[in-house]
Short mmCIF file of C-alpha atoms in Angstrom, two decimals:
data_model
loop_
_atom_site.label_atom_id
_atom_site.label_comp_id
_atom_site.label_asym_id
_atom_site.label_seq_id
_atom_site.Cartn_x
_atom_site.Cartn_y
_atom_site.Cartn_z
CA ALA A 1 38.03 8.46 -1.95
CA THR A 2 37.53 9.50 -5.59
CA SER A 3 40.18 7.02 -6.74
CA LEU A 4 38.56 4.25 -4.71
CA SER A 5 35.13 5.02 -6.16
CA MET A 6 36.49 5.06 -9.71
CA SER A 7 38.37 1.81 -9.03
CA ARG A 8 35.20 0.14 -7.83
CA ALA A 9 33.29 1.58 -10.77
CA ALA A 10 35.87 0.25 -13.22
CA THR A 11 35.80 -3.19 -11.56
CA ALA A 12 32.02 -3.24 -11.69
CA ALA A 13 32.07 -2.13 -15.33
CA VAL A 14 34.44 -4.94 -16.28
CA ALA A 15 32.23 -7.43 -14.47
CA PHE A 16 29.18 -6.00 -16.20
CA VAL A 17 30.81 -6.43 -19.61
CA ALA A 18 31.92 -9.94 -18.60
CA ARG A 19 28.36 -10.85 -17.72
CA ASP A 20 27.10 -9.65 -21.09
CA ILE A 21 29.87 -11.48 -22.94
CA ALA A 22 29.18 -14.64 -20.96
CA HIS A 23 25.51 -14.36 -21.83
CA ARG A 24 26.35 -14.01 -25.53
CA VAL A 25 28.80 -16.92 -25.36
CA THR A 26 26.16 -19.04 -23.66
CA SER A 27 23.60 -18.21 -26.34
CA HIS A 28 26.16 -18.89 -29.08
CA ALA A 29 27.12 -22.20 -27.47
CA PHE A 30 23.49 -23.32 -27.34
CA ALA A 31 22.97 -22.33 -30.98
CA SER A 32 26.20 -23.98 -32.12
CA SER A 33 25.46 -27.13 -30.15
CA SER A 34 21.96 -27.37 -31.61
CA THR A 35 23.35 -26.92 -35.14
CA SER A 36 26.03 -29.55 -34.61
CA LEU A 37 23.45 -32.00 -33.32
CA LEU A 38 21.36 -31.48 -36.41
CA LEU A 39 24.26 -31.67 -38.91
CA SER A 40 26.26 -34.46 -37.36
CA SER A 41 24.69 -37.45 -35.67
CA SER A 42 28.11 -38.54 -34.45
CA SER A 43 28.51 -35.62 -32.03
CA SER A 44 29.47 -36.79 -28.61
CA SER A 45 26.91 -36.16 -25.88
CA SER A 46 29.69 -35.88 -23.32
CA SER A 47 31.36 -33.09 -25.34
CA LEU A 48 28.07 -31.26 -25.56
CA SER A 49 27.54 -31.58 -21.82
CA PHE A 50 31.06 -30.27 -21.20
CA VAL A 51 30.49 -27.21 -23.44
CA LEU A 52 27.13 -26.42 -21.90
CA GLY A 53 28.45 -26.87 -18.38
CA LEU A 54 31.47 -24.69 -19.06
CA THR A 55 29.50 -21.84 -20.59
CA THR A 56 26.82 -21.98 -17.90
CA THR A 57 29.46 -21.92 -15.16
CA SER A 58 31.19 -18.96 -16.84
CA ALA A 59 27.92 -17.06 -17.01
CA SER A 60 27.15 -17.80 -13.36
CA ILE A 61 30.61 -16.68 -12.20
CA ALA A 62 30.41 -13.49 -14.27
CA THR A 63 26.92 -12.70 -12.98
CA ALA A 64 27.95 -13.22 -9.35
CA SER A 65 31.07 -11.10 -9.87
CA ALA A 66 29.02 -8.32 -11.44
CA ALA A 67 26.52 -8.34 -8.59
CA ARG A 68 29.29 -8.17 -5.97
CA SER A 69 31.10 -5.39 -7.81
CA LEU A 70 27.95 -3.36 -8.30
CA ARG A 71 27.15 -3.60 -4.61
CA THR A 72 30.54 -2.03 -3.84
CA ALA A 73 29.69 1.04 -5.88
CA HIS A 74 27.64 2.64 -3.14
CA THR A 75 27.11 6.06 -4.68
CA VAL A 76 24.75 6.86 -7.50
CA GLY A 77 27.62 8.53 -9.38
CA ALA A 78 29.75 5.39 -9.22
CA ARG A 79 26.88 3.25 -10.41
CA ALA A 80 26.16 5.69 -13.22
CA ALA A 81 29.82 5.48 -14.25
CA VAL A 82 29.50 1.71 -14.35
CA ARG A 83 26.48 1.91 -16.61
CA ALA A 84 28.07 4.47 -18.92
CA PHE A 85 31.32 2.50 -19.23
CA ALA A 86 29.49 -0.76 -19.86
CA THR A 87 27.27 0.91 -22.46
CA ARG A 88 30.24 2.32 -24.36
CA ALA A 89 32.21 -0.93 -24.09
CA MET A 90 29.37 -2.99 -25.54
CA GLY A 91 28.64 -0.47 -28.26
CA LYS A 92 25.03 0.14 -27.22
CA PRO A 93 23.39 3.46 -28.12
CA SER A 94 22.99 5.81 -25.18
CA THR A 95 19.51 6.86 -26.31
CA PRO A 96 17.11 4.11 -27.35
CA PRO A 97 15.55 4.64 -30.76
CA SER A 98 11.88 5.48 -31.05
CA HIS A 99 9.58 2.72 -32.17
CA GLY A 100 6.45 4.73 -32.89
CA VAL A 101 3.25 5.38 -31.01
CA ALA A 102 2.81 1.80 -29.83
CA HIS A 103 6.24 1.87 -28.19
CA VAL A 104 5.51 5.17 -26.40
CA VAL A 105 2.14 3.89 -25.17
CA LYS A 106 3.74 0.71 -23.85
CA VAL A 107 6.47 2.68 -22.07
CA CYS A 108 3.91 5.01 -20.46
CA HIS A 109 1.83 2.00 -19.48
CA ASP A 110 4.81 0.47 -17.68
CA LEU A 111 6.00 3.72 -16.12
CA SER A 112 2.57 4.29 -14.58
CA LYS A 113 2.41 0.71 -13.22
CA PHE A 114 -1.00 0.59 -14.84
CA ARG A 115 -2.52 -2.28 -12.87
CA LEU A 116 -1.41 -0.81 -9.56
CA SER A 117 -2.81 2.59 -10.55
CA VAL A 118 -6.14 1.00 -11.47
CA PHE A 119 -6.18 -0.68 -8.07
CA VAL A 120 -5.53 2.65 -6.35
CA THR A 121 -8.24 4.32 -8.43
CA SER A 122 -10.76 1.68 -7.35
CA THR A 123 -10.23 2.65 -3.69
CA ALA A 124 -10.88 6.30 -4.53
CA ALA A 125 -14.04 5.28 -6.41
CA CYS A 126 -15.21 3.29 -3.39
CA GLY A 127 -14.59 6.28 -1.14
CA TYR A 128 -16.61 8.45 -3.53
CA ALA A 129 -19.53 6.02 -3.44
CA LEU A 130 -19.52 5.78 0.37
CA GLY A 131 -19.33 9.57 0.74
CA SER A 132 -22.16 10.30 -1.69
CA ASP A 133 -25.79 11.04 -0.90
CA GLY A 134 -28.72 9.10 -2.34
CA SER A 135 -27.55 9.41 -5.95
CA ILE A 136 -23.95 9.06 -7.12
CA ASP A 137 -22.79 11.80 -9.51
CA ILE A 138 -21.31 9.90 -12.44
CA GLY A 139 -19.50 12.97 -13.79
CA GLY A 140 -17.87 13.66 -10.44
CA LEU A 141 -16.96 10.01 -10.05
CA ALA A 142 -15.35 9.96 -13.51
CA GLY A 143 -13.34 13.11 -12.77
CA THR A 144 -12.17 11.65 -9.46
CA CYS A 145 -11.07 8.42 -11.12
CA VAL A 146 -9.20 10.17 -13.95
CA GLY A 147 -7.45 12.57 -11.59
CA THR A 148 -6.51 9.82 -9.14
CA MET A 149 -5.22 7.64 -11.97
CA LEU A 150 -2.97 10.43 -13.27
CA CYS A 151 -1.66 11.25 -9.78
CA SER A 152 -0.87 7.58 -9.19
CA ALA A 153 0.88 7.37 -12.58
CA SER A 154 3.02 10.38 -11.69
CA ALA A 155 4.00 8.99 -8.30
CA ASN A 156 4.89 5.60 -9.77
CA THR A 157 6.98 7.18 -12.52
CA LEU A 158 8.91 9.34 -10.07
CA ASN A 159 9.48 6.21 -7.99
CA GLN A 160 11.04 4.45 -10.99
CA ILE A 161 13.23 7.45 -11.83
CA ILE A 162 14.64 7.52 -8.31
CA GLU A 163 15.09 3.74 -8.17
CA ARG A 164 16.33 3.09 -11.70
CA VAL A 165 19.75 1.88 -10.51
CA PRO A 166 18.48 -0.52 -7.79
CA ASP A 167 15.77 -1.72 -10.18
CA SER A 168 18.45 -2.92 -12.59
CA LEU A 169 19.83 -5.23 -9.89
CA MET A 170 16.55 -7.01 -9.14
CA ARG A 171 14.98 -9.82 -11.12
CA ARG A 172 11.50 -8.43 -10.46
CA THR A 173 12.22 -4.97 -11.85
CA TRP A 174 15.12 -5.15 -14.32
CA ALA A 175 12.72 -5.17 -17.31
CA ARG A 176 11.12 -1.84 -16.38
CA PRO A 177 11.48 0.95 -18.98
CA LEU A 178 14.42 2.77 -17.38
CA PRO A 179 16.66 -0.19 -16.38
CA SER A 180 16.02 -1.91 -19.70
CA GLY A 181 16.82 1.25 -21.69
CA ARG A 182 13.41 1.53 -23.36
CA CYS A 183 13.21 5.19 -22.41
CA THR A 184 15.42 7.92 -21.01
CA PRO A 185 15.12 9.56 -17.56
CA ALA A 186 14.24 12.81 -19.34
CA PHE A 187 11.22 11.21 -21.02
CA ALA A 188 10.14 9.59 -17.75
CA GLY A 189 10.50 12.93 -15.96
CA ALA A 190 8.40 14.71 -18.56
CA PHE A 191 5.71 12.04 -18.29
CA ALA A 192 5.71 12.30 -14.47
CA VAL A 193 5.34 16.09 -14.52
CA ALA A 194 2.62 15.99 -17.16
CA SER A 195 0.70 13.33 -15.21
CA ALA A 196 1.00 15.26 -11.94
CA LEU A 197 -0.17 18.54 -13.46
CA GLY A 198 -2.96 16.80 -15.34
CA GLY A 199 -4.12 14.78 -12.33
CA VAL A 200 -4.16 17.67 -9.86
CA GLY A 201 -5.73 19.91 -12.52
CA VAL A 202 -8.52 17.44 -13.24
CA LEU A 203 -9.23 17.00 -9.53
CA ARG A 204 -9.29 20.76 -9.01
CA ALA A 205 -11.60 21.33 -11.97
CA THR A 206 -14.06 18.49 -11.36
CA THR A 207 -14.08 18.19 -7.54
CA ASN A 208 -12.69 20.63 -4.96
CA ASP A 209 -9.52 22.02 -3.42
CA THR A 210 -9.36 19.38 -0.67
CA THR A 211 -9.25 16.50 -3.14
CA ALA A 212 -6.66 18.23 -5.31
CA ALA A 213 -4.48 18.97 -2.27
CA LEU A 214 -4.69 15.35 -1.13
CA GLY A 215 -3.66 14.18 -4.61
CA ALA A 216 -0.66 16.51 -4.77
CA GLY A 217 0.35 15.70 -1.21
CA ASN A 218 0.20 11.98 -1.88
CA ILE A 219 2.53 12.31 -4.88
CA PHE A 220 5.06 14.06 -2.65
CA LEU A 221 4.62 11.57 0.19
CA TYR A 222 5.16 8.59 -2.13
CA ALA A 223 8.03 9.92 -4.22
CA GLY A 224 9.64 12.29 -1.71
CA VAL A 225 9.35 10.36 1.56
CA TYR A 226 8.44 6.71 1.04
CA THR A 227 10.74 6.01 -1.92
CA PRO A 228 14.00 7.39 -0.39
CA LEU A 229 13.16 5.78 2.97
CA LYS A 230 13.07 2.31 1.38
CA ARG A 231 16.88 2.30 1.30
CA VAL A 232 17.21 3.67 4.84
CA HIS A 233 14.80 1.96 7.26
CA PHE A 234 12.06 -0.66 7.31
CA LEU A 235 9.55 1.91 8.57
CA ASN A 236 9.07 2.80 4.92
CA THR A 237 6.29 0.19 4.82
CA TRP A 238 4.28 2.10 7.40
CA ILE A 239 4.73 5.33 5.45
CA GLY A 240 3.65 3.49 2.32
CA ALA A 241 0.52 2.30 4.14
CA VAL A 242 -0.40 5.92 4.84
CA VAL A 243 0.06 6.67 1.13
CA GLY A 244 -2.31 3.83 0.26
CA ALA A 245 -4.91 5.03 2.75
CA ILE A 246 -5.22 8.52 1.23
CA PRO A 247 -7.04 7.72 -2.08
CA PRO A 248 -10.26 6.68 -0.24
CA LEU A 249 -10.15 10.05 1.54
CA MET A 250 -9.77 11.72 -1.85
CA GLY A 251 -12.89 9.94 -3.07
CA TRP A 252 -14.89 10.85 0.02
CA ALA A 253 -13.85 14.51 -0.14
CA ALA A 254 -14.71 14.64 -3.84
CA ALA A 255 -18.25 13.41 -3.16
CA ASN A 256 -19.32 16.68 -1.51
CA ALA A 257 -18.88 20.24 -2.71
CA ARG A 258 -17.21 21.44 0.51
CA GLY A 259 -14.64 18.63 0.50
CA THR A 260 -15.30 17.79 4.15
CA LEU A 261 -14.04 14.59 5.75
CA ASP A 262 -16.40 13.50 8.50
CA PRO A 263 -15.45 10.57 10.77
CA GLY A 264 -17.00 8.00 8.45
CA ALA A 265 -14.38 8.85 5.82
CA TYR A 266 -11.65 7.24 7.91
CA VAL A 267 -13.31 3.82 8.04
CA LEU A 268 -12.28 2.82 4.52
CA ALA A 269 -8.94 4.62 4.93
CA GLY A 270 -8.28 2.63 8.11
CA ALA A 271 -9.20 -0.60 6.34
CA LEU A 272 -6.74 0.21 3.53
CA TYR A 273 -3.98 0.99 6.03
CA LEU A 274 -4.45 -2.27 7.94
CA TRP A 275 -4.87 -4.36 4.79
CA GLN A 276 -1.56 -3.22 3.33
CA MET A 277 0.46 -4.74 6.16
CA PRO A 278 -0.27 -8.45 5.49
CA HIS A 279 -0.12 -7.72 1.75
CA PHE A 280 3.29 -6.04 1.70
CA MET A 281 4.80 -8.21 4.43
CA ALA A 282 4.08 -11.21 2.23
CA LEU A 283 5.59 -9.42 -0.76
CA ALA A 284 8.68 -8.42 1.24
CA TYR A 285 9.24 -12.01 2.33
CA MET A 286 8.78 -13.48 -1.15
CA GLY A 287 11.20 -10.96 -2.66
CA LYS A 288 13.66 -10.68 0.23
CA ASP A 289 16.65 -11.76 -1.86
CA ASP A 290 15.75 -9.28 -4.58
CA TYR A 291 15.33 -6.49 -2.06
CA LEU A 292 18.68 -7.37 -0.52
CA ASN A 293 20.41 -7.17 -3.92
CA GLY A 294 18.74 -3.82 -4.58
CA GLY A 295 19.90 -2.39 -1.25
CA TYR A 296 16.41 -1.97 0.22
CA ARG A 297 15.93 -2.03 3.99
CA MET A 298 12.65 -3.90 4.25
CA LEU A 299 11.63 -5.70 7.44
CA SER A 300 12.60 -8.95 5.71
CA HIS A 301 16.25 -7.81 5.68
CA PRO A 302 18.46 -10.24 7.64
CA MET A 303 19.63 -7.50 9.98
CA TYR A 304 16.02 -7.00 11.15
CA ASP A 305 14.44 -10.43 10.84
CA LYS A 306 16.45 -13.57 10.11
CA THR A 307 13.61 -16.05 10.57
CA GLY A 308 10.58 -14.20 9.17
CA ARG A 309 8.68 -14.40 12.47
CA ARG A 310 8.88 -10.69 13.19
CA LEU A 311 7.53 -9.87 9.76
CA ALA A 312 4.78 -12.47 10.12
CA GLY A 313 3.84 -11.04 13.52
CA VAL A 314 3.13 -7.66 11.91
CA ALA A 315 0.90 -9.40 9.37
CA VAL A 316 -1.03 -11.25 12.09
CA ARG A 317 -1.65 -8.15 14.21
CA ASN A 318 -2.98 -6.11 11.33
CA ALA A 319 -5.08 -8.96 9.94
CA VAL A 320 -6.72 -9.36 13.37
CA ALA A 321 -7.28 -5.61 13.58
CA LEU A 322 -9.19 -5.81 10.30
CA LEU A 323 -11.85 -8.11 11.78
CA PRO A 324 -13.92 -5.45 13.64
CA ILE A 325 -13.63 -2.84 10.87
CA GLY A 326 -17.14 -3.73 9.71
CA VAL A 327 -18.51 -3.08 13.20
CA VAL A 328 -16.81 0.33 13.16
CA ALA A 329 -18.37 1.08 9.76
CA VAL A 330 -21.84 0.24 11.13
CA ALA A 331 -21.25 2.27 14.31
CA MET A 332 -20.17 5.29 12.26
CA GLY A 333 -23.26 5.07 10.07
CA VAL A 334 -21.31 4.28 6.90
CA THR A 335 -22.91 0.91 6.16
CA SER A 336 -25.85 -1.17 7.32
CA SER A 337 -25.49 -3.92 9.92
CA PRO A 338 -25.06 -6.95 7.58
CA PHE A 339 -21.70 -5.51 6.54
CA ALA A 340 -20.29 -6.19 10.02
CA TYR A 341 -20.97 -9.92 9.75
CA GLU A 342 -19.77 -10.13 6.15
CA THR A 343 -16.42 -8.47 6.88
CA LEU A 344 -15.93 -10.77 9.86
CA ALA A 345 -16.40 -13.80 7.60
CA LEU A 346 -14.25 -12.20 4.91
CA GLY A 347 -11.34 -11.43 7.23
CA THR A 348 -11.20 -14.77 9.03
CA PRO A 349 -9.38 -16.63 6.20
CA MET A 350 -6.76 -13.89 5.99
CA VAL A 351 -6.18 -14.14 9.74
CA ALA A 352 -5.80 -17.90 9.37
CA ALA A 353 -3.33 -17.47 6.48
CA SER A 354 -1.27 -14.94 8.43
CA MET A 355 -1.18 -17.19 11.50
CA ALA A 356 -0.05 -20.12 9.36
CA PHE A 357 2.67 -17.87 7.96
CA TYR A 358 3.71 -16.95 11.51
CA ALA A 359 3.75 -20.59 12.64
CA LYS A 360 6.02 -21.62 9.77
CA PRO A 361 7.42 -18.79 7.62
CA SER A 362 7.90 -19.99 4.06
CA ILE A 363 7.49 -18.79 0.50
CA VAL A 364 4.41 -20.98 0.09
CA ALA A 365 2.72 -19.53 3.19
CA ALA A 366 3.65 -15.97 2.17
CA ARG A 367 2.28 -16.52 -1.33
CA ARG A 368 -0.98 -17.87 0.10
CA MET A 369 -1.36 -14.81 2.31
CA PHE A 370 -0.45 -12.49 -0.55
CA PHE A 371 -3.09 -13.82 -2.94
CA GLY A 372 -5.63 -13.97 -0.12
CA SER A 373 -5.13 -10.25 0.46
CA LEU A 374 -5.67 -9.61 -3.25
CA LEU A 375 -9.08 -11.26 -2.97
CA TYR A 376 -10.00 -9.54 0.31
CA LEU A 377 -9.88 -5.89 -0.69
CA PRO A 378 -12.06 -5.96 -3.85
CA ALA A 379 -14.67 -8.03 -1.99
CA PHE A 380 -14.54 -5.59 0.95
CA GLN A 381 -15.10 -2.61 -1.34
CA VAL A 382 -17.96 -4.23 -3.24
CA LEU A 383 -19.75 -5.20 -0.02
CA ALA A 384 -19.24 -1.72 1.43
CA CYS A 385 -20.83 -0.14 -1.64
CA LEU A 386 -23.74 -2.60 -1.58
CA HIS A 387 -24.52 -1.83 2.07
CA ARG A 388 -23.69 1.87 2.06
CA ILE A 389 -25.92 4.36 3.86
CA PRO A 390 -26.33 7.61 1.84
CA ARG A 391 -24.74 10.61 3.51
CA ASP A 392 -26.69 13.69 4.57
CA GLN A 393 -24.56 16.41 3.01
CA SER A 394 -26.73 19.25 4.35
CA VAL A 395 -25.10 19.05 7.80
CA ASP A 396 -21.60 19.87 8.99
CA VAL A 397 -19.04 17.48 10.48
CA TYR A 398 -20.17 18.02 14.09
CA GLU A 399 -23.81 17.36 13.30
CA SER A 400 -22.91 14.28 11.28
CA LEU A 401 -21.00 12.86 14.23
CA ARG A 402 -23.87 13.76 16.60
CA GLN A 403 -26.38 11.91 14.43
CA THR A 404 -24.08 8.90 14.23
CA SER A 405 -23.54 8.81 17.99
CA ALA A 406 -27.27 9.11 18.63
CA ALA A 407 -27.82 5.98 16.52
CA PHE A 408 -25.08 4.06 18.33
CA PRO A 409 -26.64 1.28 20.48
CA TRP A 410 -25.08 2.28 23.83
CA HIS A 411 -26.05 5.97 23.66
CA CYS A 412 -22.87 6.78 25.56
CA VAL A 413 -21.25 9.31 23.19
CA PRO A 414 -21.33 12.91 24.47
CA PHE A 415 -22.67 14.29 21.18
CA ALA A 416 -26.24 13.00 21.79
CA ALA A 417 -28.68 15.89 22.03
CA ALA A 418 -31.33 16.43 24.71
CA ASN A 419 -34.17 15.20 22.53
CA ASP A 420 -32.42 11.83 22.05
CA TRP A 421 -33.10 10.60 25.62
CA SER A 422 -34.70 7.18 25.76
CA PRO A 423 -36.67 5.71 28.68
CA GLU A 424 -33.87 3.21 29.25
CA ARG A 425 -31.28 5.97 29.45
CA GLU A 426 -33.40 7.94 31.92
CA ARG A 427 -34.01 4.82 34.04
CA LEU A 428 -30.28 4.07 34.16
CA ARG A 429 -29.48 7.66 35.09
CA VAL A 430 -31.92 7.66 37.98
CA PHE A 431 -30.80 4.21 39.15
CA ARG A 432 -27.16 5.22 39.06
CA SER A 433 -27.83 8.39 41.00
CA ARG A 434 -29.77 6.55 43.70
CA ALA A 435 -27.38 3.62 43.98
CA LEU A 436 -24.10 5.50 43.96
CA GLY A 437 -24.97 8.95 45.16
CA PRO A 438 -24.38 12.22 43.26
CA ALA A 439 -20.59 12.21 43.68
CA LEU A 440 -19.95 8.67 42.40
CA SER A 441 -22.66 9.11 39.80
CA GLU A 442 -20.70 11.92 38.18
CA THR A 443 -17.32 10.14 38.27
CA SER A 444 -18.11 6.46 37.66
CA TYR A 445 -17.05 5.02 34.32
CA ALA A 446 -16.55 1.40 35.41
CA PRO A 447 -17.88 -1.08 32.87
CA PHE A 448 -20.86 -3.39 33.25
CA PRO A 449 -21.41 -5.80 35.07
CA PHE A 450 -19.35 -4.30 37.91
CA LEU A 451 -21.38 -1.07 37.84
CA PRO A 452 -24.29 0.19 35.71
CA LEU A 453 -23.65 0.88 32.05
CA PRO A 454 -21.27 3.84 31.51
CA ILE A 455 -23.08 7.06 30.66
CA PRO A 456 -20.41 9.78 30.54
CA SER A 457 -21.18 13.13 32.06
CA CYS A 458 -21.44 15.80 29.37
CA PRO A 459 -23.04 19.28 28.98
CA HIS A 460 -26.34 17.66 27.99
CA ASP A 461 -26.33 15.54 31.17
CA ARG A 462 -25.75 18.56 33.37
CA ALA A 463 -28.33 20.67 31.54
CA TYR A 464 -30.93 17.91 31.86
CA ALA A 465 -30.18 17.44 35.59
CA GLN A 466 -30.74 21.17 36.11
CA GLY A 467 -34.05 21.07 34.30
CA LYS A 468 -32.84 23.06 31.29
CA ASP A 469 -33.54 22.36 27.63
#
């Protein structure tokens, strides 16, 4: 087995060197051809075409051979041997030289996936705003954003350390700091640890233990569970959706001193979870060839979905599930009623894009759905903050849910207190008792119009029937 692995590693190394040499020959051929065209007007165009065609074909053959050979080196050790052999053969330094502060800042910027981290931070900021009372604490909001940003940077860096070999095989990721050799794994590891300690420390110092624990747990979930699972099973996307839904909970918990998460906190988290499915399904379809070369088991892998319809079906279901999220936010007392109509109008185009993608899976349809999802989430967060209802942080989780259920239009949640009875509720209770009798009255939950509106039996119902307070 060791001999076989080393044989595959050596074959891959030779192919890797061949690809580099072919690339250099191609570049030299282009330069030489350009020079000859400038110096001699009598150069034959057919000869030039032959040279260019030959060098391009050589580069293509070498690249394909390298890709096939690298895919045969299944273990990380074999792939590392390939890289080391190729590095020595081509005379490249094993440790990239330092290029000053600007180079370090650029490397850290890329390791943290800065734009993605900013996007994640915005969801935590939205959660903080929705979980705040009448006035938003700017200092607490700033601490939450800084801590979340650092935690996200740490998770993204650990992800790149673990995936540095597959990243080098993908067009989308080969230019990242580790595959391109702009930094060493040791530097990336130090940056990840420093970011994790700094992020959790800032959250602990400026918010509360709950927020800090959620930040630390999310780093582990992303780097320790989601990242390894990407090369094992397509369910990694669902785990990744949970990771993306946690930052809003961090923001909500940070907005109150006790770090409590009442039911309203899960509205934005649920929206983030559902939103990620159309977004990442589109990304998986657009980059399915890249993911295949990198060895990732996404749902777009041919062994799971050859046509793209299964992947598109997941996008459609979750896009449709996003439509009533505004109604849930209003019912939970998180936002005012206009938000329900606005989110319905906002989600309809994404449903249409996902259904078009399902009807005819294509790169164009996937790209349209992908960019539509990028527009949806920022608009959703802005509207939620504009229509937010300040939280009453003087009550516990149970009382918060009781107040929310009392304001719900149907008055059919068991948490309503005795002093919340309305004349309509009393009239329906008496009518139900007379029409159905005591036995059916206590057990009937059939929906209107077949029977009167459902009013579940609860301790308050029984106490009221017995004449108690």
